[in-house]
mmCIF file of C-alpha atoms and ligand atoms in Angstrom:
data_model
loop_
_atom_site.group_PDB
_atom_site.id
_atom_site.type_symbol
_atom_site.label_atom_id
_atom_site.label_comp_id
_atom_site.label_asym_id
_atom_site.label_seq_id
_atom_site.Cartn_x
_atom_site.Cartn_y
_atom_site.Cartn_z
ATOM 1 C CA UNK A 1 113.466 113.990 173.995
ATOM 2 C CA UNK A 2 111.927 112.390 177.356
ATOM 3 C CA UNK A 3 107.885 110.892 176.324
ATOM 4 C CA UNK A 4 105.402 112.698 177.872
ATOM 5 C CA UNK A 5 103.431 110.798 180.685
ATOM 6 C CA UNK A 6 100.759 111.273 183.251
ATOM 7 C CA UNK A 7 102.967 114.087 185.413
ATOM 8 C CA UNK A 8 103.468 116.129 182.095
ATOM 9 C CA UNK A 9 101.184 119.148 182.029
ATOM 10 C CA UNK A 10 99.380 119.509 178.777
ATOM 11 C CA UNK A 11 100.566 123.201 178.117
ATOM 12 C CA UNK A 12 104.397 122.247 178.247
ATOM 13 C CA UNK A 13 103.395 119.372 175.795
ATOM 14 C CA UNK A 14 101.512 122.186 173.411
ATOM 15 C CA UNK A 15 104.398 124.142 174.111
ATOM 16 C CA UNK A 16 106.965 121.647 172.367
ATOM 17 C CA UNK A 17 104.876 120.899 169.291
ATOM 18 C CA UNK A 18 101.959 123.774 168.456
ATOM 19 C CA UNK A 19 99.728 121.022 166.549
ATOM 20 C CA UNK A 20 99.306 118.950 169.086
ATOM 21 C CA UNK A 21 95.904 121.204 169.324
ATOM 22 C CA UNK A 22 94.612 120.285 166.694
ATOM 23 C CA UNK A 23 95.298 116.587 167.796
ATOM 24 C CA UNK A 24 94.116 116.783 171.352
ATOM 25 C CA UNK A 25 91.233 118.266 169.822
ATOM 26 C CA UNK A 26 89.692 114.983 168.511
ATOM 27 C CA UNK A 27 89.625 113.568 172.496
ATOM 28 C CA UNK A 28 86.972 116.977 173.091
ATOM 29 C CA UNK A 29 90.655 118.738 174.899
ATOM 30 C CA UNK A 30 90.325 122.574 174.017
ATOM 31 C CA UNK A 31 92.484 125.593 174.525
ATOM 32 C CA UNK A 32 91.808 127.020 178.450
ATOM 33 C CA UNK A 33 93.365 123.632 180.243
ATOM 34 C CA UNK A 34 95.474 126.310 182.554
ATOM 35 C CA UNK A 35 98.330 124.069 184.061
ATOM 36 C CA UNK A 36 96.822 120.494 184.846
ATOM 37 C CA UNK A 37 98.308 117.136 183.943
ATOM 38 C CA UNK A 38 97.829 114.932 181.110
ATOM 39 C CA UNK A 39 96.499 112.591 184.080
ATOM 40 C CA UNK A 40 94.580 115.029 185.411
ATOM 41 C CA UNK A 41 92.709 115.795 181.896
ATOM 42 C CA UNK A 42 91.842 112.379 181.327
ATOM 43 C CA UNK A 43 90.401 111.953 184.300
ATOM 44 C CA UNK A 44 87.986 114.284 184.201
ATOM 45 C CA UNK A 45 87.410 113.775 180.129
ATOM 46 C CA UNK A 46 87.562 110.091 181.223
ATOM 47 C CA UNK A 47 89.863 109.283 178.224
ATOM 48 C CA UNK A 48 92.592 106.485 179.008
ATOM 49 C CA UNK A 49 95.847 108.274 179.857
ATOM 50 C CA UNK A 50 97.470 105.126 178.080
ATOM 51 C CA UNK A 51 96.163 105.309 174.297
ATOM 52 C CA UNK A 52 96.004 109.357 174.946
ATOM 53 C CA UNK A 53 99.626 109.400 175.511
ATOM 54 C CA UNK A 54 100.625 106.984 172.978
ATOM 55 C CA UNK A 55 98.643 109.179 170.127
ATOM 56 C CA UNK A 56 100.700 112.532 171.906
ATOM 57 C CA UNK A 57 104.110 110.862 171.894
ATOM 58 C CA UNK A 58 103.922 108.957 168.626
ATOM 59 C CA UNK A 59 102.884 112.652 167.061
ATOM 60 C CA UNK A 60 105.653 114.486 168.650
ATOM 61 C CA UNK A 61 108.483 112.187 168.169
ATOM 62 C CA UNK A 62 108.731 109.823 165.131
ATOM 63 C CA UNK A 63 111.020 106.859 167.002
ATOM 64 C CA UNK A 64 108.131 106.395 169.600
ATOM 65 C CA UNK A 65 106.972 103.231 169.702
ATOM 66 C CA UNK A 66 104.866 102.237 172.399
ATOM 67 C CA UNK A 67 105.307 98.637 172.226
ATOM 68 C CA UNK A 68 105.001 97.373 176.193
ATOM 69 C CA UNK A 69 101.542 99.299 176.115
ATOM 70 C CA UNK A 70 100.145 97.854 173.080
ATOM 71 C CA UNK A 71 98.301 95.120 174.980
ATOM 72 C CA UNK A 72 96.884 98.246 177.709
ATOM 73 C CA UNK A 73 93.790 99.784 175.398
ATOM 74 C CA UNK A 74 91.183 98.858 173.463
ATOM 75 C CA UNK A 75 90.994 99.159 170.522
ATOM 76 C CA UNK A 76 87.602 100.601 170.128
ATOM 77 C CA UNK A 77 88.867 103.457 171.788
ATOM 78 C CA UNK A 78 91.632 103.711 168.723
ATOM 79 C CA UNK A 79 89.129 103.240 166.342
ATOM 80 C CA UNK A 80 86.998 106.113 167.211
ATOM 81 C CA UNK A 81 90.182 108.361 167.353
ATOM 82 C CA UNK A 82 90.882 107.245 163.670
ATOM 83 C CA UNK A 83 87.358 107.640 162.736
ATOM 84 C CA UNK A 84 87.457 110.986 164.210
ATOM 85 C CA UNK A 85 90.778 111.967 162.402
ATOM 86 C CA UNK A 86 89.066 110.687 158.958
ATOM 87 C CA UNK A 87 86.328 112.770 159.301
ATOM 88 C CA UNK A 88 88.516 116.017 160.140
ATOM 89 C CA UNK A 89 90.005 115.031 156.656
ATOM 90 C CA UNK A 90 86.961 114.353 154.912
ATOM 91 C CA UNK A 91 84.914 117.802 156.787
ATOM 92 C CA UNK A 92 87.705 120.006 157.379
ATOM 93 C CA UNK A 93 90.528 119.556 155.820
ATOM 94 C CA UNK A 94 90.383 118.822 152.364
ATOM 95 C CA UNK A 95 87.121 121.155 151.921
ATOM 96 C CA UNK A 96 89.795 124.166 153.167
ATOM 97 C CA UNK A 97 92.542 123.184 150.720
ATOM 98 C CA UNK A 98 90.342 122.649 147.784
ATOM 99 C CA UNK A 99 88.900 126.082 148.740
ATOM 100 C CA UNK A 100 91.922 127.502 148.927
ATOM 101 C CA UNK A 101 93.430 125.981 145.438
ATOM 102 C CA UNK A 102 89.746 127.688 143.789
ATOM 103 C CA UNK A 103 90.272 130.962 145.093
ATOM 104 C CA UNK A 104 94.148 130.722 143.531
ATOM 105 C CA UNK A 105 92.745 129.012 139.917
ATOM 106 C CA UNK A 106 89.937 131.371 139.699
ATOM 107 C CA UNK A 107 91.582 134.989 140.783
ATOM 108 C CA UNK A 108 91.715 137.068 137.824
ATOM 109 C CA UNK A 109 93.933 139.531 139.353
ATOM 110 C CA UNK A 110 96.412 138.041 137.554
ATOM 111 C CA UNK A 111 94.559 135.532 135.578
ATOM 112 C CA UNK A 112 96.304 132.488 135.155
ATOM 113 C CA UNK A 113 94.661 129.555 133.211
ATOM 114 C CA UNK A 114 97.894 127.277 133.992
ATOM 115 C CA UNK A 115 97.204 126.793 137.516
ATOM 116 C CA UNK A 116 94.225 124.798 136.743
ATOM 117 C CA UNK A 117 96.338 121.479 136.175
ATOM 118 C CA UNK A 118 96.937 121.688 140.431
ATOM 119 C CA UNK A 119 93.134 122.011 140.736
ATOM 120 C CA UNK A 120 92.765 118.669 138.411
ATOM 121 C CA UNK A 121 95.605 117.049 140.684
ATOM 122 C CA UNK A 122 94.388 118.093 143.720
ATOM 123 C CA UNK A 123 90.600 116.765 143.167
ATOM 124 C CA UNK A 124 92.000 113.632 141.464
ATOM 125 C CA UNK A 125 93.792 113.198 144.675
ATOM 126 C CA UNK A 126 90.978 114.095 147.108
ATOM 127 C CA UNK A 127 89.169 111.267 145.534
ATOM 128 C CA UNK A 128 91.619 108.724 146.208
ATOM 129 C CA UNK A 129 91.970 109.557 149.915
ATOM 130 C CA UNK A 130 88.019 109.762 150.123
ATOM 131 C CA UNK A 131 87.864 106.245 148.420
ATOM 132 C CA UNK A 132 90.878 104.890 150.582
ATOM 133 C CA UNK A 133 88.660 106.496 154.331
ATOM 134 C CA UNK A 134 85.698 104.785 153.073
ATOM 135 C CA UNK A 135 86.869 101.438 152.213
ATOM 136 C CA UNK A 136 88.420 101.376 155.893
ATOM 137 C CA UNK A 137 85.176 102.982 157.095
ATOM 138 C CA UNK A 138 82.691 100.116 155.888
ATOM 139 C CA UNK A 139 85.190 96.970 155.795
ATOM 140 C CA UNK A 140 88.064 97.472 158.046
ATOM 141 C CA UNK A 141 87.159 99.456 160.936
ATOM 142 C CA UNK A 142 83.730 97.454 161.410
ATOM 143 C CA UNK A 143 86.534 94.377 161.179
ATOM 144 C CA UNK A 144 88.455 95.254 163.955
ATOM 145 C CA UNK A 145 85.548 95.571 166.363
ATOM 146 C CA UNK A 146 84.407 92.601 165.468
ATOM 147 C CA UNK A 147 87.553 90.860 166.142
ATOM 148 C CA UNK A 148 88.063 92.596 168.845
ATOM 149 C CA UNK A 149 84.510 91.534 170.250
ATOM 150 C CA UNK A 150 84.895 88.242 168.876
ATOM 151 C CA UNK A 151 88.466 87.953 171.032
ATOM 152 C CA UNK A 152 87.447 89.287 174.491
ATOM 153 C CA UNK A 153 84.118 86.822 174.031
ATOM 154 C CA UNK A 154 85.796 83.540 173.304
ATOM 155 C CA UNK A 155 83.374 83.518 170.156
ATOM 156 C CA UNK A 156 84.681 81.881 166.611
ATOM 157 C CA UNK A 157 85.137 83.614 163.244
ATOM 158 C CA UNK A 158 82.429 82.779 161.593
ATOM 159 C CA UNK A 159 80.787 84.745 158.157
ATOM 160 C CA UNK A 160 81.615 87.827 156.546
ATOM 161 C CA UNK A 161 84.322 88.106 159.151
ATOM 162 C CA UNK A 162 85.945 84.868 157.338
ATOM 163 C CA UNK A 163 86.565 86.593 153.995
ATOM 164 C CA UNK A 164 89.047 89.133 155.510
ATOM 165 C CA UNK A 165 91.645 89.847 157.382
ATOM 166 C CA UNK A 166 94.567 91.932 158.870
ATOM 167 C CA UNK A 167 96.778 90.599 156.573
ATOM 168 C CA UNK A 168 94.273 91.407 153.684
ATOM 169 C CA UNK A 169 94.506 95.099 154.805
ATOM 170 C CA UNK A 170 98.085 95.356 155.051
ATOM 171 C CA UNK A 171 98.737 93.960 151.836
ATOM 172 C CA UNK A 172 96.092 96.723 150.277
ATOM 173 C CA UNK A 173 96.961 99.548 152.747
ATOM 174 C CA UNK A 174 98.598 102.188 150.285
ATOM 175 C CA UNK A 175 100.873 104.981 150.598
ATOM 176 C CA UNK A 176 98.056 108.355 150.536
ATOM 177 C CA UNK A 177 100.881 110.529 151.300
ATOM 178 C CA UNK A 178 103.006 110.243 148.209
ATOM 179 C CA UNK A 179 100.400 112.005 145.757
ATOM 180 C CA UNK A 180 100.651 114.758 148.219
ATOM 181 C CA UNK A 181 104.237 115.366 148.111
ATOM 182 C CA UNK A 182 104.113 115.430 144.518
ATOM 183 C CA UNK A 183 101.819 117.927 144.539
ATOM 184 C CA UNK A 184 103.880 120.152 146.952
ATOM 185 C CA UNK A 185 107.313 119.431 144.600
ATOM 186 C CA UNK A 186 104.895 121.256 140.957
ATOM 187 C CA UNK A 187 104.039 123.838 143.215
ATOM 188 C CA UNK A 188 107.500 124.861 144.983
ATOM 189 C CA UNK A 189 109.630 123.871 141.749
ATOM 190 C CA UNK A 190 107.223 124.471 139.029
ATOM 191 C CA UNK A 191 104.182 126.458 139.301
ATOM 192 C CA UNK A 192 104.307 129.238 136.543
ATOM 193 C CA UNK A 193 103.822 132.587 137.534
ATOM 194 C CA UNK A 194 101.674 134.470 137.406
ATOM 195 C CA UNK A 195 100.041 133.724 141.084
ATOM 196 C CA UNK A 196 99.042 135.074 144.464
ATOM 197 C CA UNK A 197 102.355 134.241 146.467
ATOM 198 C CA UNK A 198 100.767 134.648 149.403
ATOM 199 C CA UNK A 199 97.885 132.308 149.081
ATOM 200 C CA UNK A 200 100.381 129.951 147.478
ATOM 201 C CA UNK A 201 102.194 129.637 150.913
ATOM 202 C CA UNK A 202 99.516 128.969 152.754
ATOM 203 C CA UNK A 203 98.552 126.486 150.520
ATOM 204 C CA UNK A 204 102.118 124.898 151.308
ATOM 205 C CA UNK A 205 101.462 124.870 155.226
ATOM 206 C CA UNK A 206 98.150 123.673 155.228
ATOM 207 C CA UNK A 207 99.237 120.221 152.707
ATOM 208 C CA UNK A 208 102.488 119.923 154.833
ATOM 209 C CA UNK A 209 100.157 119.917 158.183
ATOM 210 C CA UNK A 210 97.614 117.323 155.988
ATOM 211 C CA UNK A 211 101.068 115.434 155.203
ATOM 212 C CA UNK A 212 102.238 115.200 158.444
ATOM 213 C CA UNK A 213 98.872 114.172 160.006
ATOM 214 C CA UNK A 214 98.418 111.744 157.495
ATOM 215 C CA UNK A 215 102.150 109.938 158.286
ATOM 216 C CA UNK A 216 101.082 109.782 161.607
ATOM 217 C CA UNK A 217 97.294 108.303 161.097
ATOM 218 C CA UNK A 218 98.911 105.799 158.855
ATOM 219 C CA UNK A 219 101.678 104.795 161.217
ATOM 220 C CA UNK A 220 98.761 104.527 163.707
ATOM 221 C CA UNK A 221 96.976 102.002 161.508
ATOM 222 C CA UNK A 222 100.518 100.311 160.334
ATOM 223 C CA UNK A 223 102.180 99.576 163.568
ATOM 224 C CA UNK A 224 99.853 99.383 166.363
ATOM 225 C CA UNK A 225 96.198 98.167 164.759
ATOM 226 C CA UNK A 226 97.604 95.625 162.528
ATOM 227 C CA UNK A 227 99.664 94.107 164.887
ATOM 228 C CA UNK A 228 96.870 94.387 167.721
ATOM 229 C CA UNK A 229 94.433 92.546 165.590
ATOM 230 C CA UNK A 230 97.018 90.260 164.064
ATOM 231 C CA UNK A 231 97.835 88.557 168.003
ATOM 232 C CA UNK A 232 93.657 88.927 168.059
ATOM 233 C CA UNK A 233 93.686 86.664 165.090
ATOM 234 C CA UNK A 234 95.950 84.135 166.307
ATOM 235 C CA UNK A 235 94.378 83.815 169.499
ATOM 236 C CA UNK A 236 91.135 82.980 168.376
ATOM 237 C CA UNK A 237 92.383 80.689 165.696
ATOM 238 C CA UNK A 238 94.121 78.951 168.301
ATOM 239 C CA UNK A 239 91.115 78.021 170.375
ATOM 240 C CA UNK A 240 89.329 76.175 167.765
HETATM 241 FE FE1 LIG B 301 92.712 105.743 157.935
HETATM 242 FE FE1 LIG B 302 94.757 104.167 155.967
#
């Protein structure tokens, strides 16, 4: 499949992948954008058409990697789309599936006291994705800007900024997803009946659509911020 770029209109992209809304959606892009360009839509939202189309192509199509652009954006601008994405998680997301997984535990028509173990999974792993945004929220994220500012500035690392690094955060950065697909595998091969099918489905789609969202924040964070702020690093080391 051919990227997307400027000349692309929007709706053809939407077209070809149906969550791509819900993506776009974090840049403030809404249903109603008739037939104009990704270009044109940027302009107007005054979002960079280059980090904008790296987030669009990187979701659609797993082998994108947009490595002659990664010097073109900053990445303040990436930051706030991961910030945004973390609190879609944290506010939507996880709130609908936990929701969800109640109504299915606590239906008495049929009762079923078995299904509680997926509401004890489910909040056991809610907590380690909340603890895993956080810790990016208070020590990485405010990292990378400061590196970032630190870099364009010609300033040194100097205190708290000293005690970490990208390498730190790779080394740490774990897997969120893998919880996740266990929790799909009990409930297609094992969940014991008997349960509302129906709301068990949608259960299904919406931690596939967390799953796949997830792969792609993570890959976001995994191959273009760590090796952003790694040649940051470098840089400024050199220079002093
Ligand atoms: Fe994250
Ligand atoms: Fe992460």
């Amino acid at each position: 499949m051919k990227p997307f770029d400027s000349k692309t209109k929007l709706a053809e992209a939407v077209f070809q992948d149906f969550n791509l809304l819900r993506v776009i959606s974090r840049f403030g892009i809404f249903p109603g954008f008739g037939d104009k360009t990704i270009g044109e839509i940027c302009k107007k939202k005054e979002i960079d058409p280059v980090f904008f189309l790296i987030i669009v192509n990187s979701f659609t199509n797993k082998r994108y990697f947009p490595s002659h652009e990664l010097a073109d954006f900053s990445l303040s601008q990436m930051v706030s789309y991961l910030q945004k994405t973390h609190t879609y998680y944290l506010d939507f997301q996880l709130p609908l599936i936990g929701d969800m997984i109640d109504n299915l535990c606590n239906n008495r028509n049929p009762e079923n006291k078995k299904l509680m173990v997926m509401k004890q999974f489910f909040s056991a792993y809610r907590k380690e994705l909340t603890d895993h945004i956080n810790r990016e929220e208070k020590i990485t994220f405010p990292y990378v800007l400061r590196i970032e500012q630190i870099f364009s500035n010609s300033e040194s690392i100097q205190g708290k900024e000293s005690d970490y690094d990208m390498l730190t955060y790779e080394k740490e950065h774990d897997n969120v997803e893998e919880k996740l697909i266990d929790l799909k595998n009990i409930m297609i091969k094992y969940l014991p009946e008997p349960f509302d099918h129906e709301m068990v489905i949608r259960i299904l789609t919406e931690l596939s659509w967390l799953e796949k969202d997830l792969n792609e924040h993570s890959r976001i964070e995994d191959t273009i911020m760590i090796p952003r702020v790694k040649i940051m690093e470098v840089g400024i080391r050199k220079r002093f």
